Coordinates of C-alpha atoms in Angstrom, one line a residue:
Chain A
X509 CA 0.0 0.0 0.0
X510 CA 2.6 2.5 1.1
X511 CA 5.0 1.7 -1.7
X512 CA 2.3 2.4 -4.2
X513 CA 2.1 6.0 -3.1
X514 CA 5.7 6.6 -4.0
X515 CA 5.9 4.8 -7.3
X516 CA 6.0 7.0 -10.4
X517 CA 3.2 4.9 -11.9
X518 CA 0.6 7.1 -10.1
X519 CA -0.4 9.5 -12.9
X520 CA -0.3 6.8 -15.6
X521 CA -2.6 4.7 -13.5
X522 CA -5.4 7.1 -14.2
X523 CA -4.7 7.0 -17.8
X524 CA -4.6 3.2 -17.7
X525 CA -8.0 3.2 -16.0
X526 CA -9.4 5.6 -18.6
X527 CA -8.4 3.1 -21.3
X528 CA -11.0 0.7 -19.9
X529 CA -14.3 1.3 -21.8
X530 CA -16.4 0.2 -18.7
X531 CA -15.0 2.9 -16.5
X532 CA -15.4 5.6 -19.2
X533 CA -19.0 4.6 -19.8
X534 CA -19.6 4.7 -16.1
X535 CA -18.2 8.2 -15.8
X536 CA -20.3 9.4 -18.7
X537 CA -23.5 7.9 -17.4
X538 CA -23.0 9.2 -13.9
X539 CA -21.8 12.6 -15.2
X540 CA -24.9 12.9 -17.4
X541 CA -27.2 11.7 -14.5
X542 CA -25.7 14.4 -12.2
X543 CA -26.4 17.0 -14.9
X544 CA -30.0 15.8 -15.2
X545 CA -30.4 15.8 -11.4
X546 CA -29.0 19.3 -11.0
X547 CA -30.7 21.0 -14.0
X548 CA -33.9 19.0 -14.8
X549 CA -35.6 22.1 -16.0
X550 CA -33.2 22.6 -18.8
X551 CA -33.5 19.0 -20.1
X552 CA -37.2 18.3 -19.5
X553 CA -39.4 19.4 -22.4
X554 CA -42.5 19.9 -20.2
X555 CA -43.5 20.8 -16.7
X556 CA -43.6 17.3 -15.0
X557 CA -46.8 18.2 -13.2
X558 CA -48.7 19.8 -16.0
X559 CA -51.9 17.9 -16.4
X560 CA -53.5 17.7 -19.8
X561 CA -56.7 15.8 -19.9
X562 CA -56.8 16.0 -23.7
X563 CA -53.6 13.9 -24.0
X564 CA -54.1 11.1 -21.5
X565 CA -52.0 7.8 -21.8
X566 CA -50.6 8.6 -25.3
X567 CA -48.0 6.2 -26.6
X568 CA -44.5 7.5 -27.3
X569 CA -44.5 10.1 -30.2
X570 CA -42.3 13.0 -31.4
X571 CA -44.1 15.4 -29.1
X572 CA -44.0 13.0 -26.1
X573 CA -41.0 10.7 -26.6
X574 CA -41.9 8.6 -23.6
X575 CA -45.7 9.0 -24.0
X576 CA -48.0 10.6 -21.4
X577 CA -49.4 9.2 -18.1
X578 CA -52.9 8.8 -16.7
X579 CA -53.3 12.6 -16.2
X580 CA -51.7 13.5 -19.5
X581 CA -48.4 14.5 -17.8
X582 CA -45.3 14.1 -20.0
X583 CA -43.5 10.9 -19.0
X584 CA -40.1 11.9 -20.2
X585 CA -40.2 15.1 -18.1
X586 CA -41.3 13.1 -15.1
X587 CA -38.5 10.6 -15.6
X588 CA -36.0 13.5 -15.9
X589 CA -37.3 15.3 -12.8
X590 CA -37.1 12.0 -10.9
X591 CA -33.3 12.1 -11.4
X592 CA -33.3 14.8 -8.7
X593 CA -34.9 12.4 -6.1
X594 CA -33.2 9.2 -7.2
X595 CA -29.7 10.7 -7.4
X596 CA -30.3 12.3 -4.1
X597 CA -31.1 8.8 -2.8
X598 CA -27.7 7.5 -3.9
X599 CA -26.1 10.2 -1.7
X600 CA -28.5 10.7 1.3
X601 CA -29.2 7.0 1.8
X602 CA -25.5 6.2 2.0
X603 CA -23.5 9.2 3.2
X604 CA -24.6 9.2 6.9
X605 CA -24.1 5.5 7.1
X606 CA -20.7 6.0 5.6
X607 CA -19.7 8.6 8.1
X608 CA -21.1 6.8 11.2
X609 CA -19.6 3.5 10.0
X610 CA -16.2 4.9 9.3
X611 CA -15.9 6.6 12.7
X612 CA -17.3 3.7 14.7
X613 CA -15.3 1.1 12.7
X614 CA -12.1 3.1 13.2
X615 CA -12.7 3.4 16.9
X616 CA -13.5 -0.2 17.7
X617 CA -10.8 -1.4 15.4
X618 CA -8.3 0.8 17.2
X619 CA -9.3 0.3 20.8
X620 CA -10.7 -3.3 20.5
X621 CA -11.6 -4.5 24.0
X622 CA -15.2 -4.7 25.3
X623 CA -16.5 -2.1 22.7
X624 CA -15.3 -4.3 19.9
X625 CA -16.9 -7.4 21.5
X626 CA -20.2 -5.7 21.7
X627 CA -19.8 -4.3 18.2
X628 CA -19.2 -7.9 17.0
X629 CA -22.5 -9.0 18.5
X630 CA -24.3 -6.0 17.0
X631 CA -23.0 -6.9 13.6
X632 CA -24.1 -10.5 14.0
X633 CA -27.5 -9.4 15.1
X634 CA -28.1 -6.9 12.3
X635 CA -26.9 -9.2 9.5
X636 CA -29.3 -11.8 10.8
X637 CA -32.1 -9.7 9.5
X638 CA -32.6 -9.5 5.7
X639 CA -31.7 -5.9 4.9
X640 CA -35.0 -5.0 3.3
X641 CA -37.0 -6.6 6.1
X642 CA -35.3 -4.6 8.8
X643 CA -35.5 -1.4 6.7
X644 CA -39.2 -1.7 6.0
X645 CA -39.8 -2.7 9.7
X646 CA -38.2 0.6 10.7
X647 CA -40.2 2.5 8.0
X648 CA -43.3 0.9 9.3
X649 CA -42.7 2.4 12.7
X650 CA -41.6 5.8 11.5
X651 CA -44.1 6.0 8.7
X652 CA -43.6 6.0 4.9
X653 CA -41.8 8.8 3.2
X654 CA -38.4 9.8 1.8
X655 CA -36.9 11.2 5.0
X656 CA -37.9 8.2 7.1
X657 CA -36.6 5.9 4.5
X658 CA -33.2 7.6 4.7
X659 CA -33.3 7.3 8.5
X660 CA -34.2 3.6 8.3
X661 CA -31.5 2.8 5.7
X662 CA -28.9 4.7 7.8
X663 CA -29.9 2.9 11.0
X664 CA -29.2 -0.4 9.3
X665 CA -26.6 0.4 6.8
X666 CA -23.9 1.9 9.0
X667 CA -23.1 -1.5 10.4
X668 CA -21.8 -2.7 7.0
X669 CA -19.5 0.3 6.7
X670 CA -18.3 -0.1 10.2
X671 CA -17.5 -3.8 9.8
X672 CA -15.4 -3.0 6.7
X673 CA -13.6 -0.1 8.3
X674 CA -12.9 -2.1 11.5
X675 CA -11.3 -4.9 9.5
X676 CA -9.2 -2.5 7.5
X677 CA -8.0 -0.5 10.5
X678 CA -7.0 -3.7 12.2
X679 CA -5.0 -4.7 9.1
X680 CA -3.4 -1.3 9.0
X681 CA -2.4 -1.5 12.7
X682 CA 0.0 -4.3 11.7
X683 CA 2.0 -1.8 9.6
X684 CA 5.2 -0.2 10.9
X685 CA 3.9 3.4 10.5
X686 CA 1.1 2.7 13.1
X687 CA 3.6 1.3 15.5
X688 CA 5.9 4.2 14.8
X689 CA 3.1 6.6 15.6
X690 CA 2.4 5.0 18.9
X691 CA 6.1 4.9 19.8
X692 CA 6.4 8.6 18.9
X693 CA 3.7 9.3 21.4
X694 CA 1.1 10.7 19.1
X695 CA -2.3 11.1 20.5
X696 CA -4.8 8.3 19.7
X697 CA -6.9 10.8 17.9
X698 CA -4.0 11.8 15.6
X699 CA -3.1 8.2 14.9
X700 CA -6.7 7.2 14.1
X701 CA -7.8 10.1 12.1
X702 CA -4.5 11.4 10.5
X703 CA -2.8 8.1 9.9
X704 CA -5.0 5.0 10.0
X705 CA -8.1 6.4 8.5
X706 CA -6.7 7.8 5.2
X707 CA -4.9 4.5 4.7
X708 CA -7.8 2.3 5.6
X709 CA -10.6 4.2 3.7
X710 CA -9.9 3.0 0.2
X711 CA -12.0 -0.2 0.3
X712 CA -14.7 1.7 2.1
X713 CA -14.9 4.2 -0.7
X714 CA -15.0 1.4 -3.3
X715 CA -17.9 -0.2 -1.3
X716 CA -19.6 3.2 -1.2
X717 CA -19.8 3.3 -5.0
X718 CA -21.6 -0.1 -5.2
X719 CA -23.7 0.9 -2.2
X720 CA -24.9 4.0 -4.1
X721 CA -26.1 1.7 -6.9
X722 CA -27.8 -0.4 -4.3
X723 CA -29.4 2.6 -2.7
X724 CA -31.0 3.6 -5.9
X725 CA -32.3 0.0 -6.3
X726 CA -33.5 -0.1 -2.7
X727 CA -35.0 3.4 -2.8
X728 CA -36.9 2.8 -5.9
X729 CA -38.1 -0.6 -4.6
X730 CA -39.4 1.2 -1.5
X731 CA -41.0 3.8 -3.7
X732 CA -42.7 1.0 -5.7
X733 CA -43.9 -0.7 -2.5
X734 CA -45.4 2.6 -1.3
X735 CA -43.0 3.1 1.6
X736 CA -40.5 5.5 0.1
X737 CA -41.2 8.7 -2.0
X738 CA -44.9 9.4 -2.2
X739 CA -46.8 10.4 -5.2
X740 CA -47.2 12.9 -6.9
X741 CA -43.5 13.2 -6.5
X742 CA -41.6 12.0 -9.5
X743 CA -39.5 9.1 -8.4
X744 CA -38.7 6.1 -10.6
X745 CA -40.2 3.4 -8.3
X746 CA -43.3 5.5 -7.8
X747 CA -43.6 6.1 -11.5
X748 CA -43.4 2.4 -12.2
X749 CA -46.0 1.7 -9.5
X750 CA -48.3 4.3 -11.1
X751 CA -48.0 2.5 -14.5
X752 CA -48.3 -1.0 -13.0
X753 CA -52.1 -1.3 -13.5
X754 CA -52.0 -0.2 -17.1
X755 CA -49.0 -2.2 -18.1
X756 CA -50.7 -4.1 -20.9
X757 CA -52.2 -1.0 -22.5
X758 CA -49.7 1.7 -21.5
X759 CA -46.4 -0.2 -21.1
X760 CA -44.3 2.9 -21.6
X761 CA -45.4 4.2 -18.2
X762 CA -43.5 1.5 -16.3
X763 CA -40.9 0.6 -18.8
X764 CA -39.2 4.0 -19.2
X765 CA -38.5 4.8 -15.5
X766 CA -37.1 1.2 -15.2
X767 CA -34.6 1.9 -18.0
X768 CA -33.5 5.0 -16.1
X769 CA -32.9 2.8 -12.9
X770 CA -31.0 0.2 -14.8
X771 CA -28.8 2.8 -16.6
X772 CA -28.0 4.7 -13.4
X773 CA -27.4 1.5 -11.4
X774 CA -25.1 0.3 -14.2
X775 CA -23.3 3.6 -14.3
X776 CA -22.5 3.4 -10.5
X777 CA -21.3 -0.1 -10.6
X778 CA -19.1 0.5 -13.7
X779 CA -17.7 3.6 -11.9
X780 CA -17.2 1.5 -8.8
X781 CA -15.4 -1.3 -10.6
X782 CA -13.2 1.3 -12.4
X783 CA -12.4 3.0 -9.1
X784 CA -11.6 -0.3 -7.4
X785 CA -9.1 -1.0 -10.2
X786 CA -7.7 2.5 -9.9
X787 CA -7.3 2.5 -6.1
X788 CA -6.3 -1.1 -5.5
X789 CA -2.6 -1.4 -4.8
X790 CA -0.6 -3.2 -7.4
X791 CA 1.6 -6.0 -6.7
Chain B
X1152 CA -11.5 -29.9 17.4
X1153 CA -14.1 -32.5 16.9
X1154 CA -17.1 -31.5 14.8
X1155 CA -19.4 -32.0 17.8
X1156 CA -17.6 -29.5 19.9
X1157 CA -17.6 -27.2 16.9
X1158 CA -21.4 -27.5 16.4
X1159 CA -21.9 -26.9 20.1
X1160 CA -19.7 -23.8 20.2
X1161 CA -21.4 -22.5 17.1
X1162 CA -24.8 -22.9 18.6
X1163 CA -23.6 -21.2 21.8
X1164 CA -22.5 -18.2 19.8
X1165 CA -26.1 -17.8 18.6
X1166 CA -27.4 -17.0 22.0
X1167 CA -26.0 -13.5 22.4
X1168 CA -26.8 -12.8 18.8
X1169 CA -30.4 -13.8 19.4
X1170 CA -30.6 -11.8 22.6
X1171 CA -29.6 -8.7 20.6
X1172 CA -32.1 -9.6 17.8
X1173 CA -34.8 -9.7 20.5
X1174 CA -33.7 -6.4 21.8
X1175 CA -33.9 -4.8 18.4
X1176 CA -37.4 -6.2 17.7
X1177 CA -38.5 -5.2 21.2
X1178 CA -37.2 -1.6 20.7
X1179 CA -38.7 -1.3 17.3
X1180 CA -42.2 -1.0 18.5
X1181 CA -41.2 1.0 21.5
X1182 CA -40.0 3.7 19.1
X1183 CA -43.6 4.4 18.3
X1184 CA -44.7 7.8 19.4
X1185 CA -47.4 7.8 22.1
X1186 CA -49.0 4.8 23.7
X1187 CA -47.8 1.7 21.8
X1188 CA -51.0 -0.1 22.8
X1189 CA -53.2 2.4 21.0
X1190 CA -50.8 2.5 18.1
X1191 CA -50.6 -1.3 17.9
X1192 CA -54.3 -1.8 18.2
X1193 CA -55.1 0.4 15.3
X1194 CA -58.0 2.8 14.6
X1195 CA -60.8 0.3 14.8
X1196 CA -59.8 -1.3 18.0
X1197 CA -62.2 -1.4 21.0
X1198 CA -61.1 -0.4 24.5
X1199 CA -61.0 -4.1 25.4
X1200 CA -58.5 -4.7 22.6
X1201 CA -56.3 -1.9 23.8
X1202 CA -56.5 -3.1 27.3
X1203 CA -55.6 -6.7 26.2
X1204 CA -52.5 -5.5 24.4
X1205 CA -51.5 -3.3 27.3
X1206 CA -51.7 -6.3 29.6
X1207 CA -49.8 -8.5 27.3
X1208 CA -47.0 -6.0 26.8
X1209 CA -47.1 -5.1 30.5
X1210 CA -46.9 -1.5 29.5
X1211 CA -47.4 -0.3 33.1
X1212 CA -44.3 -2.2 34.2
X1213 CA -40.8 -0.9 33.9
X1214 CA -38.9 -1.4 30.6
X1215 CA -36.8 -4.4 31.8
X1216 CA -39.9 -6.2 33.0
X1217 CA -41.6 -5.5 29.7
X1218 CA -38.6 -7.0 27.9
X1219 CA -38.6 -10.0 30.1
X1220 CA -42.3 -10.5 29.4
X1221 CA -41.6 -10.2 25.6
X1222 CA -38.8 -12.6 25.8
X1223 CA -40.5 -15.3 27.8
X1224 CA -43.7 -15.0 25.7
X1225 CA -41.7 -15.3 22.5
X1226 CA -39.7 -18.3 23.7
X1227 CA -43.0 -20.0 24.6
X1228 CA -44.2 -19.4 21.0
X1229 CA -46.6 -16.7 22.0
X1230 CA -46.1 -13.9 19.5
X1231 CA -49.4 -12.2 20.3
X1232 CA -52.5 -11.6 18.3
X1233 CA -52.5 -10.3 14.7
X1234 CA -54.7 -7.3 14.5
X1235 CA -55.2 -7.8 10.8
X1236 CA -56.1 -11.5 10.9
X1237 CA -57.6 -11.6 14.4
X1238 CA -55.7 -14.9 15.2
X1239 CA -52.5 -15.8 16.8
X1240 CA -49.5 -14.4 15.0
X1241 CA -47.7 -17.7 15.2
X1242 CA -50.5 -19.5 13.3
X1243 CA -50.6 -16.9 10.6
X1244 CA -46.9 -17.2 10.1
X1245 CA -46.9 -21.0 10.2
X1246 CA -49.5 -20.8 7.4
X1247 CA -47.3 -18.6 5.1
X1248 CA -43.8 -19.8 6.0
X1249 CA -43.8 -22.9 3.8
X1250 CA -44.6 -20.8 0.7
X1251 CA -41.7 -18.5 1.3
X1252 CA -39.3 -21.3 2.1
X1253 CA -40.4 -23.1 -1.1
X1254 CA -39.9 -19.9 -3.1
X1255 CA -36.4 -19.4 -1.6
X1256 CA -35.2 -22.9 -2.3
X1257 CA -36.6 -22.8 -5.8
X1258 CA -34.8 -19.5 -6.4
X1259 CA -31.5 -20.9 -5.2
X1260 CA -31.9 -23.9 -7.4
X1261 CA -32.7 -21.8 -10.4
X1262 CA -29.8 -19.4 -9.8
X1263 CA -27.4 -22.2 -9.6
X1264 CA -28.8 -23.7 -12.8
X1265 CA -28.3 -20.3 -14.5
X1266 CA -25.0 -19.2 -13.0
X1267 CA -23.2 -22.5 -12.7
X1268 CA -22.7 -23.5 -16.4
X1269 CA -22.3 -19.9 -17.5
X1270 CA -19.6 -19.2 -15.0
X1271 CA -17.7 -22.2 -16.3
X1272 CA -18.1 -21.1 -19.9
X1273 CA -17.0 -17.6 -19.0
X1274 CA -14.0 -18.8 -16.9
X1275 CA -12.8 -21.2 -19.5
X1276 CA -13.1 -18.6 -22.2
X1277 CA -11.5 -15.9 -20.1
X1278 CA -10.9 -12.7 -22.1
X1279 CA -12.7 -13.9 -25.2
X1280 CA -16.1 -12.9 -26.5
X1281 CA -18.3 -15.5 -24.6
X1282 CA -16.8 -14.2 -21.4
X1283 CA -17.4 -10.6 -22.3
X1284 CA -21.0 -11.3 -23.4
X1285 CA -21.9 -13.3 -20.2
X1286 CA -20.3 -10.7 -17.9
X1287 CA -22.0 -7.7 -19.6
X1288 CA -25.4 -9.4 -19.5
X1289 CA -25.0 -10.2 -15.8
X1290 CA -23.7 -6.7 -15.0
X1291 CA -26.9 -5.3 -16.4
X1292 CA -28.9 -7.9 -14.4
X1293 CA -27.2 -6.7 -11.3
X1294 CA -28.5 -3.1 -12.0
X1295 CA -32.1 -4.2 -12.3
X1296 CA -34.3 -4.0 -9.2
X1297 CA -36.1 -7.2 -8.5
X1298 CA -39.6 -5.6 -8.7
X1299 CA -38.7 -4.3 -12.2
X1300 CA -37.5 -7.7 -13.5
X1301 CA -40.7 -9.2 -12.0
X1302 CA -42.9 -6.7 -13.7
X1303 CA -41.3 -7.1 -17.1
X1304 CA -41.6 -10.9 -16.9
X1305 CA -45.2 -10.6 -15.6
X1306 CA -46.1 -8.4 -18.5
X1307 CA -44.6 -10.3 -21.3
X1308 CA -44.6 -14.0 -20.2
X1309 CA -47.7 -14.0 -18.1
X1310 CA -50.0 -11.3 -19.3
X1311 CA -49.1 -11.1 -23.0
X1312 CA -48.0 -14.6 -24.0
X1313 CA -50.0 -16.3 -21.2
X1314 CA -47.3 -18.9 -20.7
X1315 CA -47.5 -18.6 -16.9
X1316 CA -50.2 -17.7 -14.4
X1317 CA -50.2 -14.0 -13.2
X1318 CA -50.3 -14.8 -9.6
X1319 CA -51.1 -17.2 -6.7
X1320 CA -49.6 -20.6 -6.1
X1321 CA -50.9 -24.2 -6.7
X1322 CA -51.8 -27.1 -4.5
X1323 CA -49.6 -29.9 -5.7
X1324 CA -45.8 -29.9 -6.0
X1325 CA -45.9 -29.7 -9.8
X1326 CA -48.4 -26.9 -9.8
X1327 CA -46.3 -25.0 -7.4
X1328 CA -43.2 -25.4 -9.6
X1329 CA -45.3 -24.0 -12.4
X1330 CA -47.0 -21.2 -10.4
X1331 CA -43.9 -20.1 -8.7
X1332 CA -41.6 -20.3 -11.7
X1333 CA -41.8 -16.6 -12.6
X1334 CA -41.5 -15.3 -9.1
X1335 CA -38.5 -17.6 -8.5
X1336 CA -36.7 -16.8 -11.8
X1337 CA -37.2 -13.1 -10.9
X1338 CA -35.1 -13.5 -7.8
X1339 CA -32.8 -16.0 -9.5
X1340 CA -31.9 -13.6 -12.3
X1341 CA -30.6 -11.2 -9.7
X1342 CA -28.8 -13.7 -7.4
X1343 CA -27.4 -15.6 -10.3
X1344 CA -25.6 -12.4 -11.3
X1345 CA -23.8 -12.3 -7.9
X1346 CA -23.1 -16.1 -8.0
X1347 CA -21.8 -16.0 -11.6
X1348 CA -19.3 -13.2 -10.8
X1349 CA -17.9 -15.0 -7.8
X1350 CA -17.9 -18.5 -9.3
X1351 CA -16.2 -17.2 -12.4
X1352 CA -13.3 -15.7 -10.5
X1353 CA -13.2 -18.8 -8.2
X1354 CA -12.9 -21.1 -11.2
X1355 CA -10.2 -18.9 -12.7
X1356 CA -8.3 -18.8 -9.4
X1357 CA -8.4 -22.5 -9.0
X1358 CA -7.4 -23.0 -12.7
X1359 CA -4.3 -20.9 -12.0
X1360 CA -3.5 -22.6 -8.7
X1361 CA -0.4 -24.7 -8.6
X1362 CA -2.0 -27.9 -7.6
X1363 CA -4.3 -27.7 -10.7
X1364 CA -1.3 -26.9 -12.9
X1365 CA 0.4 -29.9 -11.4
X1366 CA -2.6 -32.1 -11.9
X1367 CA -2.6 -31.1 -15.6
X1368 CA 1.2 -31.5 -15.9
X1369 CA 1.0 -35.0 -14.6
X1370 CA -1.4 -35.7 -17.4
X1371 CA -4.8 -36.0 -15.7
X1372 CA -7.5 -35.5 -18.3
X1373 CA -8.9 -32.0 -18.1
X1374 CA -12.4 -33.4 -17.4
X1375 CA -11.1 -35.0 -14.3
X1376 CA -9.2 -31.9 -13.2
X1377 CA -12.3 -29.8 -13.7
X1378 CA -14.5 -32.3 -11.9
X1379 CA -12.3 -33.2 -9.0
X1380 CA -10.3 -30.0 -8.2
X1381 CA -12.0 -27.1 -9.8
X1382 CA -15.6 -28.0 -9.1
X1383 CA -15.0 -28.9 -5.5
X1384 CA -13.3 -25.7 -4.6
X1385 CA -15.7 -23.6 -6.6
X1386 CA -18.5 -25.3 -4.7
X1387 CA -17.2 -24.3 -1.3
X1388 CA -17.0 -20.6 -2.3
X1389 CA -20.4 -20.7 -3.9
X1390 CA -22.1 -22.3 -1.0
X1391 CA -20.5 -19.7 1.3
X1392 CA -21.6 -16.9 -0.9
X1393 CA -25.1 -18.2 -1.2
X1394 CA -25.3 -18.6 2.6
X1395 CA -24.1 -15.1 3.1
X1396 CA -26.5 -13.7 0.6
X1397 CA -29.5 -15.4 2.1
X1398 CA -30.6 -12.0 3.5
X1399 CA -30.5 -10.5 0.0
X1400 CA -32.4 -13.5 -1.3
X1401 CA -35.1 -13.1 1.4
X1402 CA -35.3 -9.4 0.6
X1403 CA -35.8 -10.4 -3.1
X1404 CA -38.5 -12.9 -2.2
X1405 CA -40.3 -10.2 -0.2
X1406 CA -40.5 -8.0 -3.3
X1407 CA -41.3 -10.8 -5.8
X1408 CA -44.1 -12.1 -3.6
X1409 CA -45.6 -8.6 -3.8
X1410 CA -45.2 -8.3 -7.5
X1411 CA -46.7 -11.8 -8.2
X1412 CA -49.2 -11.8 -5.4
X1413 CA -47.7 -14.9 -3.9
X1414 CA -49.3 -15.3 -0.4
X1415 CA -46.0 -15.8 1.5
X1416 CA -44.4 -14.0 4.4
X1417 CA -43.0 -11.1 2.4
X1418 CA -46.4 -10.1 1.1
X1419 CA -47.8 -10.6 4.5
X1420 CA -45.1 -8.3 5.9
X1421 CA -46.2 -5.5 3.6
X1422 CA -49.9 -6.1 4.4
X1423 CA -49.0 -5.9 8.1
X1424 CA -47.1 -2.7 7.6
X1425 CA -50.0 -0.9 5.8
X1426 CA -52.4 -2.2 8.4
X1427 CA -50.0 -1.2 11.2
X1428 CA -50.3 -4.7 12.6
X1429 CA -47.2 -4.4 14.9
X1430 CA -47.5 -7.8 16.6
X1431 CA -47.5 -9.4 13.1
X1432 CA -44.6 -7.2 12.0
X1433 CA -42.6 -8.2 15.0
X1434 CA -43.4 -11.9 14.5
X1435 CA -42.4 -11.8 10.8
X1436 CA -39.2 -9.9 11.5
X1437 CA -38.3 -12.5 14.0
X1438 CA -39.1 -15.4 11.7
X1439 CA -37.0 -13.9 9.0
X1440 CA -34.1 -13.5 11.4
X1441 CA -34.5 -17.2 12.5
X1442 CA -34.5 -18.3 8.9
X1443 CA -31.4 -16.4 8.1
X1444 CA -29.5 -17.5 11.1
X1445 CA -30.5 -21.1 10.4
X1446 CA -29.0 -20.8 6.9
X1447 CA -25.9 -19.1 8.4
X1448 CA -25.5 -22.1 10.7
X1449 CA -25.9 -24.6 7.9
X1450 CA -23.4 -22.7 5.8
X1451 CA -20.8 -22.8 8.6
X1452 CA -21.4 -26.5 9.2
X1453 CA -21.1 -27.3 5.5
X1454 CA -18.0 -25.2 5.3
X1455 CA -16.3 -26.9 8.2
X1456 CA -17.2 -30.3 6.7
X1457 CA -15.6 -29.5 3.3
X1458 CA -12.8 -27.2 4.5
X1459 CA -11.4 -28.0 8.0
X1460 CA -9.4 -24.7 7.9
X1461 CA -12.7 -22.9 8.4
X1462 CA -13.3 -24.5 11.8
X1463 CA -13.2 -22.0 14.6
X1464 CA -10.0 -22.1 16.7

């Protein structure tokens, strides 16, 4: 790990990674998705909530490339506006779990002892529940909705980050630099946050990328089940659920948002794979 | 260490885990704002209902006593009364459990049938076009949410082409295989993507391993090498992965049951949530946890059988 930092191969490694088509496609997809999420108004041809009773459930055409929904709203515009919510999911459903997990994982990995023992049992208990079951059980108590969904996913998800971080910190503790830090009399805080954490965080970041893809899948699943984003908000899972009952007559209502999910999920996992290659130490 | 001691130790380790599982389930309902008895009983409950719940939960007692009550009731198989079904939670669950178990095993079988051969094809053709095609298809599969796969299959194979029923499940074994094919393949398409990925790299790793190179060098026919060395080792990692992903698999069956209207535990869970049937939610959550930890146990035992290195020190 530490050698890799000093080898001159560092800049060319990025160039090498960019030679992989998967990574480039991932960057392009996520880059474009971020643009759509930030500026949906520029890309969407219509107001996503503009109701037009004269153009209800129209199949895809030049004026409405993705057709229109039950209230005559333009499906393409709704799918585009949904980028805002679904891309936000990728971040908000994971980032708090990431931060909590990294801090807890680093602390129990460094201090071990009784806290680590308890932590081990907590991990065992949490992974004993199917992820979705525990998340929807928490949503059931808090009530459906986006914010509660984020809380539920964070309450469950931090454990996975902490477990990974803990293992990585323990592995890093075996290195000379950690021992050197202790011998030099650095404070625990300095050793943990200045030295161990930056070295241990790489696998966590790689996992974060895949977790963002999972968050979009999970978030849209909860939206579909009626536990996440609530209509009339444009969210892919909600849009698919809205089209569900008309799937044989108006297939485009459910098909199009699904393509957006698959594309974004694919983008994140390609990006994650590429980053993993980029960050993984050689040798 | 003998395998009996191992099994005993492994079972002992489950006790603290389950203690915590019970605490989590116990706290879940206590997070409800206000009087949990009123919240649990729902809007249409009579005062007698609320009083019954209050007594069962021992809500007037201190927290620790409440937890003890919850624990001892649960251990005795008393999970309370379902508000939705008006019967004992344990009976409702016993009714639905076999369906979900059937669905899960069916999904596992299908994912192995899909992933197994394809992983070998991909690994043996590493870097060539069959490998690329297989990996790309599965990568896309991994990016599809289960409910969406289900919906697409439901629309085209069941509703349009009428090859399969659109919901429910049959009475005989054969009928169930037929009825649950689409729900199972929906989950299987997702899990097979995970298995394929792992199995492919496991096979490649074994193919590159020295003992396999040696087996080849000494002139063993490649069929034998594949069968004896590669398959066995690939099997260990696949079973481990399957065991560890049982939670994902269960999450998948929950969704697929909803999409295909299969009357299993997952669909029941959602019904319970929308009805705010908290005793039922608690009971189902616990049942899911028991199922998962049973599979974890089986995985560990299987592993320690095949690979003695895995046994706990």
